[in-house]
Short mmCIF file of C-alpha atoms in Angstrom, two decimals:
data_model
loop_
_atom_site.label_atom_id
_atom_site.label_comp_id
_atom_site.label_asym_id
_atom_site.label_seq_id
_atom_site.Cartn_x
_atom_site.Cartn_y
_atom_site.Cartn_z
CA MET A 1 41.54 -45.86 -37.53
CA PRO A 2 40.11 -45.90 -34.31
CA ASP A 3 36.56 -47.32 -33.87
CA THR A 4 34.62 -44.68 -33.03
CA GLY A 5 31.36 -46.72 -32.68
CA MET A 6 27.61 -45.83 -32.43
CA ASP A 7 26.76 -41.97 -32.64
CA GLN A 8 27.95 -41.39 -28.39
CA ASP A 9 24.47 -39.26 -28.31
CA VAL A 10 22.45 -42.64 -29.13
CA PHE A 11 24.90 -44.56 -27.45
CA GLU A 12 24.16 -42.58 -23.81
CA ALA A 13 20.34 -42.57 -24.84
CA PHE A 14 20.22 -46.36 -25.28
CA ILE A 15 22.29 -47.29 -21.94
CA ASP A 16 19.58 -44.53 -20.43
CA GLN A 17 16.83 -46.78 -21.38
CA LEU A 18 18.91 -50.30 -20.70
CA LYS A 19 19.38 -48.93 -16.88
CA ARG A 20 15.19 -48.36 -17.00
CA TYR A 21 14.83 -51.98 -18.39
CA VAL A 22 17.58 -53.24 -16.11
CA ARG A 23 15.74 -52.40 -13.29
CA GLU A 24 11.94 -51.95 -14.01
CA ARG A 25 11.78 -55.33 -16.06
CA LEU A 26 14.56 -57.48 -15.53
CA ILE A 27 15.48 -57.61 -11.92
CA PRO A 28 11.77 -58.30 -10.98
CA ALA A 29 11.45 -61.24 -13.37
CA GLU A 30 14.64 -62.91 -11.10
CA LYS A 31 12.45 -64.70 -9.22
CA GLN A 32 10.72 -66.33 -12.40
CA VAL A 33 13.82 -67.48 -13.70
CA ILE A 34 15.00 -68.75 -10.59
CA GLU A 35 12.09 -71.00 -10.21
CA THR A 36 12.10 -71.68 -14.13
CA ASP A 37 15.50 -71.98 -14.58
CA CYS A 38 14.39 -70.39 -17.76
CA ILE A 39 13.98 -66.55 -19.09
CA PRO A 40 10.77 -65.75 -19.91
CA ASP A 41 9.93 -65.94 -23.46
CA ASP A 42 8.49 -62.70 -23.46
CA ILE A 43 11.52 -60.82 -22.41
CA LEU A 44 13.92 -62.77 -24.77
CA ALA A 45 11.80 -61.25 -27.66
CA GLU A 46 11.89 -57.55 -25.79
CA MET A 47 15.79 -58.15 -26.01
CA ARG A 48 15.37 -59.06 -29.36
CA GLU A 49 13.23 -55.75 -30.34
CA MET A 50 15.78 -53.46 -27.92
CA GLY A 51 19.06 -55.40 -30.80
CA LEU A 52 21.04 -56.46 -27.85
CA PHE A 53 21.65 -59.97 -29.50
CA GLY A 54 23.43 -57.60 -32.52
CA ILE A 55 24.97 -54.72 -30.20
CA THR A 56 28.42 -55.49 -31.92
CA MET A 57 27.78 -56.61 -35.61
CA PRO A 58 27.79 -54.34 -38.09
CA VAL A 59 24.89 -51.98 -39.11
CA GLU A 60 24.75 -53.10 -42.94
CA TYR A 61 24.26 -56.46 -41.39
CA GLY A 62 21.42 -55.61 -38.80
CA GLY A 63 23.66 -54.52 -35.85
CA SER A 64 24.36 -51.16 -33.69
CA GLY A 65 27.99 -51.06 -34.40
CA MET A 66 28.94 -50.49 -31.34
CA ASN A 67 32.58 -49.92 -30.67
CA VAL A 68 34.78 -52.30 -27.95
CA SER A 69 34.42 -49.67 -24.97
CA GLN A 70 30.13 -49.19 -25.88
CA TYR A 71 29.80 -53.27 -25.88
CA VAL A 72 31.36 -53.06 -22.76
CA GLU A 73 29.81 -50.29 -21.29
CA THR A 74 26.46 -52.03 -22.75
CA ILE A 75 27.60 -55.59 -20.99
CA ARG A 76 28.13 -54.30 -17.85
CA GLN A 77 24.94 -52.47 -17.36
CA LEU A 78 22.69 -55.50 -18.40
CA SER A 79 25.02 -56.91 -15.43
CA TYR A 80 23.33 -55.33 -13.05
CA ALA A 81 20.60 -58.18 -13.24
CA MET A 82 21.17 -61.58 -13.01
CA PRO A 83 23.85 -63.18 -15.15
CA CYS A 84 21.96 -65.43 -17.30
CA TYR A 85 20.84 -62.12 -19.27
CA ARG A 86 24.27 -61.57 -20.27
CA SER A 87 24.44 -65.28 -21.08
CA ILE A 88 21.83 -65.18 -23.37
CA THR A 89 23.48 -62.13 -25.37
CA SER A 90 27.20 -62.14 -25.32
CA ILE A 91 27.73 -65.52 -27.02
CA ASN A 92 26.65 -63.64 -30.61
CA ILE A 93 27.49 -60.34 -29.51
CA GLY A 94 31.06 -61.11 -28.04
CA MET A 95 32.46 -64.17 -29.53
CA THR A 96 31.01 -65.03 -32.85
CA CYS A 97 29.77 -62.06 -34.41
CA SER A 98 33.24 -60.84 -33.55
CA ALA A 99 34.63 -63.52 -35.64
CA ILE A 100 32.60 -63.40 -37.97
CA VAL A 101 33.25 -60.05 -38.77
CA LYS A 102 36.66 -60.45 -38.37
CA SER A 103 37.33 -63.88 -40.29
CA GLY A 104 34.72 -64.39 -42.49
CA THR A 105 33.84 -64.37 -45.71
CA ALA A 106 31.77 -61.61 -47.24
CA GLU A 107 29.42 -64.39 -48.03
CA GLN A 108 29.32 -65.62 -44.57
CA LYS A 109 28.84 -62.31 -43.28
CA ALA A 110 25.85 -61.64 -45.19
CA HIS A 111 24.52 -65.20 -44.44
CA TRP A 112 25.19 -65.36 -40.22
CA LEU A 113 25.12 -61.76 -38.87
CA PRO A 114 21.90 -60.56 -40.19
CA ARG A 115 20.28 -63.90 -38.51
CA LEU A 116 22.42 -63.50 -35.04
CA ALA A 117 21.46 -59.58 -34.93
CA ALA A 118 18.03 -60.55 -34.88
CA GLY A 119 18.13 -62.58 -32.08
CA GLU A 120 19.37 -65.95 -33.62
CA ILE A 121 21.04 -67.32 -30.58
CA ALA A 122 25.07 -69.19 -30.86
CA SER A 123 27.96 -71.20 -29.33
CA PHE A 124 31.11 -71.23 -29.16
CA GLY A 125 32.88 -74.77 -29.00
CA LEU A 126 36.41 -74.69 -27.87
CA THR A 127 37.00 -76.59 -24.86
CA GLU A 128 36.80 -80.44 -25.17
CA PRO A 129 36.62 -82.95 -21.80
CA GLY A 130 40.43 -83.13 -22.78
CA SER A 131 41.54 -80.04 -23.39
CA GLY A 132 40.56 -76.05 -23.17
CA SER A 133 43.01 -73.55 -23.35
CA ASP A 134 45.83 -76.63 -24.13
CA SER A 135 45.20 -76.37 -28.19
CA ALA A 136 47.32 -78.97 -29.14
CA ALA A 137 45.39 -82.06 -26.90
CA MET A 138 42.68 -80.72 -29.31
CA ALA A 139 40.50 -84.68 -30.35
CA THR A 140 37.71 -82.85 -32.47
CA THR A 141 38.78 -83.71 -36.18
CA ALA A 142 37.55 -81.98 -39.22
CA VAL A 143 38.60 -84.36 -42.34
CA ARG A 144 38.03 -83.36 -45.90
CA SER A 145 35.51 -85.26 -47.65
CA GLY A 146 34.79 -83.89 -51.65
CA ASN A 147 34.24 -80.29 -51.10
CA GLY A 148 33.90 -80.14 -47.67
CA TYR A 149 34.59 -82.02 -44.45
CA VAL A 150 33.39 -84.23 -41.79
CA LEU A 151 33.17 -83.04 -38.12
CA ASN A 152 33.81 -85.92 -35.01
CA GLY A 153 34.09 -85.24 -31.49
CA THR A 154 32.50 -83.34 -28.38
CA LYS A 155 32.35 -79.90 -26.63
CA ARG A 156 32.11 -79.58 -23.67
CA TYR A 157 30.46 -76.87 -21.28
CA ILE A 158 29.24 -74.84 -24.28
CA THR A 159 27.00 -71.46 -22.94
CA ASN A 160 23.65 -71.79 -24.90
CA ALA A 161 24.14 -74.88 -26.33
CA PRO A 162 20.63 -76.10 -26.13
CA PHE A 163 19.23 -73.00 -27.31
CA ALA A 164 21.81 -72.54 -30.28
CA LYS A 165 20.90 -72.41 -33.96
CA VAL A 166 24.89 -72.11 -35.25
CA ALA A 167 28.03 -73.00 -32.81
CA LEU A 168 30.96 -71.57 -34.27
CA ILE A 169 33.26 -75.25 -33.79
CA MET A 170 37.15 -75.15 -34.01
CA ALA A 171 38.40 -78.30 -34.92
CA ARG A 172 41.52 -80.17 -35.40
CA THR A 173 42.62 -80.05 -39.56
CA SER A 174 45.96 -81.59 -39.25
CA LYS A 175 47.76 -83.56 -37.02
CA GLU A 176 50.98 -81.77 -35.93
CA ALA A 177 50.48 -78.22 -34.35
CA LEU A 178 53.32 -76.78 -36.26
CA PRO A 179 53.91 -74.08 -37.18
CA LYS A 180 52.15 -73.73 -33.69
CA ASN A 181 48.62 -74.42 -33.08
CA ALA A 182 48.21 -74.62 -36.97
CA HIS A 183 46.30 -77.77 -37.09
CA VAL A 184 43.23 -75.66 -35.47
CA SER A 185 40.51 -74.49 -38.00
CA ALA A 186 36.84 -72.70 -37.46
CA PHE A 187 33.96 -73.95 -38.61
CA LEU A 188 30.21 -72.56 -38.55
CA VAL A 189 28.07 -75.19 -37.74
CA PRO A 190 24.29 -74.91 -38.17
CA MET A 191 22.65 -76.97 -34.74
CA ASP A 192 20.17 -78.87 -36.95
CA SER A 193 22.89 -80.45 -39.09
CA PRO A 194 22.97 -84.61 -39.19
CA GLY A 195 24.93 -86.02 -36.75
CA VAL A 196 25.23 -83.03 -34.80
CA SER A 197 23.02 -83.85 -30.80
CA VAL A 198 23.51 -81.80 -27.59
CA GLY A 199 23.66 -83.62 -23.90
CA LYS A 200 21.35 -82.13 -21.20
CA SER A 201 21.97 -79.01 -19.72
CA ASP A 202 24.59 -79.60 -16.67
CA LYS A 203 22.98 -78.98 -13.00
CA LYS A 204 25.48 -76.23 -12.27
CA MET A 205 26.19 -74.33 -8.30
CA GLY A 206 24.73 -71.06 -9.53
CA GLN A 207 23.71 -68.72 -12.75
CA ALA A 208 20.43 -70.08 -12.80
CA GLY A 209 18.64 -69.35 -16.74
CA SER A 210 21.80 -70.11 -18.32
CA HIS A 211 22.48 -73.38 -19.71
CA ILE A 212 25.49 -75.07 -20.74
CA ALA A 213 25.47 -78.38 -22.08
CA ASP A 214 27.81 -80.97 -24.54
CA ILE A 215 27.30 -80.77 -27.79
CA VAL A 216 28.76 -83.99 -30.27
CA MET A 217 28.81 -84.40 -33.58
CA GLU A 218 29.10 -87.81 -35.56
CA ASP A 219 29.97 -87.66 -38.97
CA VAL A 220 28.67 -83.94 -39.32
CA HIS A 221 29.32 -83.48 -43.17
CA VAL A 222 29.55 -79.95 -43.99
CA SER A 223 30.03 -78.14 -46.94
CA GLY A 224 33.35 -75.80 -47.42
CA ASP A 225 31.61 -72.61 -46.88
CA ALA A 226 31.69 -73.46 -43.49
CA LEU A 227 35.42 -73.55 -42.89
CA LEU A 228 35.41 -69.63 -41.51
CA GLY A 229 36.85 -67.12 -43.79
CA GLY A 230 37.53 -70.10 -46.00
CA GLU A 231 41.21 -70.57 -45.07
CA GLU A 232 42.74 -73.93 -42.51
CA GLY A 233 45.11 -73.38 -39.71
CA LYS A 234 43.28 -70.02 -38.45
CA GLY A 235 40.61 -71.58 -36.06
CA PHE A 236 43.27 -70.61 -32.99
CA LEU A 237 44.50 -67.43 -33.85
CA ILE A 238 40.41 -66.32 -34.31
CA ALA A 239 39.44 -67.88 -31.20
CA MET A 240 42.01 -66.21 -29.30
CA GLN A 241 40.90 -62.77 -30.74
CA SER A 242 37.45 -63.87 -29.62
CA LEU A 243 38.34 -64.54 -26.47
CA ASN A 244 40.09 -61.07 -25.90
CA ASN A 245 36.20 -59.71 -26.30
CA GLY A 246 34.90 -62.49 -24.38
CA ARG A 247 37.20 -61.78 -21.68
CA LEU A 248 36.52 -57.93 -21.77
CA SER A 249 32.79 -59.10 -21.57
CA VAL A 250 33.02 -61.39 -18.49
CA ALA A 251 34.89 -58.52 -16.69
CA ALA A 252 32.29 -56.32 -17.46
CA ALA A 253 30.10 -58.60 -16.36
CA SER A 254 31.78 -59.43 -13.05
CA VAL A 255 32.28 -55.21 -12.55
CA GLY A 256 28.37 -55.09 -12.96
CA TYR A 257 26.97 -57.86 -10.46
CA ALA A 258 29.49 -56.68 -8.15
CA ARG A 259 28.09 -53.31 -8.54
CA ARG A 260 24.30 -55.25 -7.61
CA ILE A 261 26.45 -57.03 -4.87
CA LEU A 262 27.61 -53.78 -2.97
CA ASP A 263 24.35 -52.44 -3.48
CA SER A 264 22.45 -55.21 -1.71
CA ALA A 265 24.83 -55.42 1.10
CA THR A 266 25.00 -51.38 1.41
CA ARG A 267 20.91 -51.46 1.76
CA TYR A 268 21.16 -54.35 4.40
CA ALA A 269 23.66 -52.81 6.33
CA THR A 270 21.61 -50.07 7.00
CA GLU A 271 18.38 -51.86 7.57
CA ARG A 272 20.17 -54.43 9.91
CA LYS A 273 20.47 -53.22 13.82
CA ALA A 274 22.45 -54.76 16.50
CA PHE A 275 23.17 -53.20 19.65
CA GLY A 276 20.45 -50.65 18.70
CA GLU A 277 21.79 -49.11 15.93
CA PRO A 278 22.41 -50.12 11.84
CA ILE A 279 25.30 -52.06 11.30
CA ALA A 280 26.43 -49.90 8.93
CA ASN A 281 27.96 -47.39 11.53
CA PHE A 282 30.63 -50.08 12.65
CA GLN A 283 33.49 -49.14 11.50
CA LEU A 284 34.51 -53.36 10.53
CA ILE A 285 31.26 -52.98 8.46
CA GLN A 286 32.41 -49.71 6.73
CA ALA A 287 35.90 -51.36 6.20
CA MET A 288 34.36 -54.30 3.91
CA LEU A 289 31.86 -51.56 2.07
CA ALA A 290 34.92 -49.40 1.45
CA ASP A 291 37.24 -52.37 0.27
CA SER A 292 34.79 -53.47 -2.23
CA GLN A 293 34.08 -49.88 -3.12
CA ALA A 294 37.70 -49.81 -3.56
CA GLU A 295 37.85 -52.59 -5.99
CA ILE A 296 35.08 -52.07 -7.55
CA TYR A 297 36.37 -48.58 -8.64
CA ALA A 298 39.82 -50.35 -10.08
CA ALA A 299 38.77 -52.64 -12.69
CA GLU A 300 36.35 -49.97 -13.72
CA CYS A 301 39.56 -48.12 -14.62
CA MET A 302 41.49 -51.40 -16.25
CA ILE A 303 38.37 -51.89 -18.09
CA ALA A 304 38.40 -48.46 -19.58
CA ASP A 305 41.95 -49.07 -20.35
CA ALA A 306 41.97 -51.63 -22.45
CA THR A 307 38.48 -50.70 -24.08
CA ARG A 308 39.79 -47.39 -25.07
CA ARG A 309 43.25 -49.51 -26.27
CA ALA A 310 41.05 -51.85 -28.15
CA ASP A 311 39.18 -48.92 -30.15
CA ALA A 312 41.92 -47.92 -30.96
CA GLY A 313 43.77 -50.51 -32.72
CA GLU A 314 46.10 -51.84 -29.85
CA ALA A 315 46.50 -55.26 -29.39
CA VAL A 316 45.13 -56.45 -26.00
CA LEU A 317 45.72 -59.74 -24.83
CA VAL A 318 47.70 -58.81 -21.71
CA GLN A 319 45.29 -55.71 -20.90
CA ALA A 320 42.29 -58.06 -21.79
CA ALA A 321 43.56 -61.10 -19.48
CA SER A 322 44.37 -58.51 -16.61
CA ALA A 323 41.23 -57.10 -16.52
CA LYS A 324 39.57 -60.37 -16.78
CA MET A 325 41.49 -61.61 -13.59
CA PHE A 326 41.41 -59.19 -11.76
CA ALA A 327 37.64 -58.08 -11.86
CA SER A 328 36.68 -61.86 -11.57
CA GLU A 329 38.77 -62.39 -8.46
CA MET A 330 37.54 -58.88 -6.95
CA CYS A 331 33.54 -60.00 -7.52
CA GLY A 332 34.23 -63.35 -5.44
CA ARG A 333 35.62 -60.80 -2.72
CA VAL A 334 32.53 -58.55 -2.87
CA ALA A 335 30.18 -61.50 -3.07
CA ASP A 336 32.29 -63.03 -0.04
CA ARG A 337 32.25 -59.61 2.29
CA CYS A 338 28.62 -59.11 1.28
CA VAL A 339 27.83 -62.54 2.54
CA GLN A 340 29.86 -62.06 5.57
CA ILE A 341 28.07 -58.08 6.31
CA TYR A 342 24.48 -60.39 5.93
CA GLY A 343 25.93 -62.56 8.72
CA GLY A 344 23.76 -65.35 9.16
CA ALA A 345 21.46 -64.24 6.96
CA GLY A 346 24.04 -64.14 4.00
CA TYR A 347 24.00 -68.26 4.54
CA LEU A 348 20.25 -68.65 3.91
CA ALA A 349 18.52 -69.32 0.69
CA GLU A 350 15.98 -67.02 1.43
CA TYR A 351 18.14 -63.85 0.84
CA GLU A 352 19.91 -63.04 -2.04
CA ALA A 353 23.72 -62.49 -0.70
CA GLU A 354 23.40 -66.46 -0.90
CA ARG A 355 22.62 -66.38 -4.49
CA PHE A 356 25.30 -63.59 -5.36
CA PHE A 357 28.03 -65.18 -3.24
CA ARG A 358 27.11 -68.80 -5.95
CA ASP A 359 26.58 -66.40 -9.28
CA ALA A 360 29.71 -64.90 -8.88
CA ARG A 361 31.96 -67.77 -8.29
CA ILE A 362 31.98 -69.27 -12.43
CA TYR A 363 33.57 -65.68 -13.36
CA ARG A 364 36.81 -66.75 -12.01
CA ILE A 365 36.65 -70.12 -14.67
CA TYR A 366 35.42 -69.43 -17.85
CA GLU A 367 37.32 -67.42 -20.29
CA GLY A 368 40.42 -68.68 -19.16
CA THR A 369 40.36 -69.55 -15.04
CA THR A 370 42.30 -67.18 -13.20
CA GLN A 371 46.01 -68.85 -13.05
CA ILE A 372 45.36 -69.83 -17.21
CA LEU A 373 45.20 -65.83 -17.27
CA GLN A 374 48.41 -65.68 -14.62
CA LEU A 375 50.50 -67.71 -17.37
CA VAL A 376 49.24 -65.92 -20.20
CA ILE A 377 50.54 -62.63 -18.64
CA ALA A 378 53.52 -63.86 -17.44
CA LYS A 379 54.56 -65.44 -20.91
CA ASN A 380 54.12 -62.05 -22.23
CA MET A 381 56.03 -60.04 -19.72
CA LEU A 382 58.77 -62.77 -20.27
CA ARG A 383 58.56 -62.13 -24.00
CA GLU A 384 58.87 -58.66 -24.66
CA PHE A 385 61.65 -58.55 -21.81
CA ALA A 386 63.63 -60.96 -23.72
CA SER A 387 63.12 -58.49 -26.83
CA ALA A 388 63.81 -55.85 -25.07
CA ALA A 389 67.08 -56.61 -23.98
#
């Protein structure tokens, strides 16, 4: 059955509230976030009060029960502000929560979902120093020990690791990857478990206030009920299903931020004068604005189609990959045009165009690089072609 999600009238009222909150509260706080490299505690408390950490979780567990379309629209609106506000919530609502809802046991859902909906922060541990999309190279192990497991390994570039209360960790439970990817299992690991440590936050090109770090596990003992779904060998499937949501989230973030960037470029073009008139009157400036508007619209249409299909119960691996690939590349082009429209000012840190350019760059990398997504899309195309022949 189609997922109708939250009552539409209630959702529209929520979006109106969120738009005001983004413009009246989150954007004015950006200067403080940049200076301190963290989101103020009072804003985090407000975001929790608004339910932003639990929008996709079932109502019975304290969430809002949004469907994919509503969740992605919420991310798009939230992402008009700087990226850290999405980053702090997105792992909860787009990846860890969806994995627990789809694959967790009743006990795991009852234990973790209310906590995550209330605003406890989660991390998603797939990438390692020697592997990312290549699951066959995964080195983190989970070895049976009595009624539980012992985990050893390092996860790298893990968003929210310094703040997380729990991490969904992908680990190797068998040596062989046969049947395909059956060596990977998923574990819900409390971050205060003995043997878990978090590296220092990595210094990044952009996205102030959002933190990534290594998660290191040394002889970490977890009970058997930490195995997501109570079944080994399902970790890669769980990760890929969660990545569909993650990729749609990044696509929506790219569109939301591209809109902010284009608004900034348009405003600057109408204010900056050259040869006695606003540069917005010059046709080559107008061409850059028009190209940006058209590309944002195209990405919005792709996302709308992908989320509609997801809510209808269709598999959206290719659609999510395509939307993320296009939207993230589009955001980079819009950010580049914004710098160009600002001219010399666009290269100066005192103007926001420079920050937009740095912030947008990561969208083409995480949740699957553009090149990995090209492979995902092409392989599925070729597989469908062969099956139809």
